[in-house]
Amino acid sequence: MNTVESKVKNHMKNSEHIEYPDFDMMFNSIQMDELRIADEIKHRSQRGKTKVAMVLGVSVAVMATPVYAAFQYDWSDVLSHKSGIESALQAGYGQSIEQSVTAHGVTLTVHNAFVDGNRTVLLYTIKPGMETNGAEIRYDQMVLKDSDGTPIEGHYYQQWNEEQGVYQGYFETDWVIPENQADLQFSITGVRYLQDMQEDITLNPQDTNTQKFNIQKDGIEAVEVQSFQHTEDQIMIRSNVTFTDKDLKEQTWARITAYDPNGNMIKETESPVYGTEGATGAYSSTQIFNEQQFKEKADHFTLTYTHEKERTDGTWNLDLSLSQKLMETGTVKKEMDIPLDSTGGEARISGLVMTPTQIRVTIDHQEHYYRLPYRTYQLEVGGRMLEGYVSLEGTLDPNQTELRFEQSDSSLMDVSSVANKPMTLIAKDRVDEHAGSQASILLTDISTQPQTIASDYEGFRLSWTYYLKDGNLYVESFSPDTTFGGINQSYFLDQGEKHYLTPLYFNDSDNKHTEVYKDFKGENIGLYVWNYTTKKPDEELRIPLNNTK
């Protein structure tokens, strides 16, 4: 999918250097799915690896018949982060569809549709054709197409309903039907039944060198495991997986699992990050463990990964006629021209779209893919507070950013009655990005022995720890100042050419950042900061939105 998120990534990849991590993605982890959290296994299908594949399949002619009504299901868990849709469903808004198609033992049902001026959402269920015990299922393709057969960009999220024996989910797209009614086709192609596989590895937890294990199984070639001292009592495990099946890289969920002698899994002390792009293009994961538990209590290690157990080939199509009329209260649009004073004139609020399920605020800016300098957003409407987020799947305009706020109160669904109520945008927890200065930090006598030096940088006290490991240069930066957000990326010069280090680990909460430069040759370098951030967690910006053009 060509989302704004992917465009930003492509923009970064095509730049002359490797950019720093996508902090908007970190700050809005509820909305973003690329970073997979082990503590939220039940939400795994929401991550970026389940984004809709826009590959057109061969349609199969099938008959659609009504089945169970949507109200027979409890949608509260599925819609826990889509309060606008949940409230609209409970209030009786939306369009009842109740169409289903069955083929090869699998039944796809679309229950309800919510179509307004901000988005289109379908509530669906999948009854699998075989026993799954609640394990994850995915699809070769889940897609919504317009009347011309053109795929419409969107994403899906689903959960297993054990009582009903179905997967409940929603398909959401920011696409808005151009007229009051549209004929569309919703379909899935190829149902894939997944399971977790484990391959034993003879990992030595005491060995700080890179340990490589050949897997040669299920499309996985090998895994390299490195350990780093994270804090006084924590260890960071970094694993890089290479694949013989390149498609598997986009689909699996690979990590290191540690067990004690009794077979109990040793849990991470922080939320792990899986599936990021490693310095060599490998699939990389970062896990933080208690050092004593990992080194002294763990005696059995595995590479655990998601693998396709079985599949049902076929295509399930449903022809839908969707209408905005059934959202009753309609859509209110306002054009605005309100500067965001705290951004130095860089950004201006240009418009607002209010529907029964969501309020969208559009911000124009001169810089491509500009990051708003706040982490959290709220919208106060008539004395009621709505929580918001930066949408990365809405506009394709690189000079626009969208803030979206889920309606969470049925009293706000009558759009015409609340459109003129006092409305205030509230932005909190400011994080600013700064270009680095021309001052360098001198790293001398670089060797396998870690060394730590201190420096004053732009008024902040920083410590730098650097060392060689397996021929690679690692640099860790840290500041005890809580208003310092961290070094995003650094570089050094070699005969006038900039050589950028690759971000390896970043934690904004502890101002710690780790970078690596592969195959480093040399003993002394002057290290320059390319970009860093500062934090103002108590800063709050309030902007009334009742002034229109």
Tab-separated table of C-alpha atoms in Angstrom, residues 1-9 153 369 391-398 400:
chain	number	residue	atom	x	y	z
A	1	MET	CA	0.000	0.000	0.000
A	2	ASN	CA	1.236	3.437	-0.896
A	3	THR	CA	0.424	5.019	2.428
A	4	VAL	CA	2.007	8.205	3.676
A	5	GLU	CA	3.951	6.014	6.062
A	6	SER	CA	5.478	4.066	3.180
A	7	LYS	CA	6.146	7.258	1.252
A	8	VAL	CA	8.039	8.660	4.215
A	9	LYS	CA	10.094	5.487	4.399
A	153	GLU	CA	-6.204	1.413	-0.012
A	369	TYR	CA	6.476	15.071	5.598
A	391	SER	CA	-3.022	9.667	10.731
A	392	LEU	CA	-0.376	8.206	8.424
A	393	GLU	CA	-2.842	6.578	6.050
A	394	GLY	CA	-5.002	9.506	5.058
A	395	THR	CA	-3.823	12.189	2.695
A	396	LEU	CA	-1.213	11.397	0.078
A	397	ASP	CA	-0.179	15.042	-0.007
A	398	PRO	CA	3.334	15.317	1.514
A	400	GLN	CA	-0.435	17.919	4.666
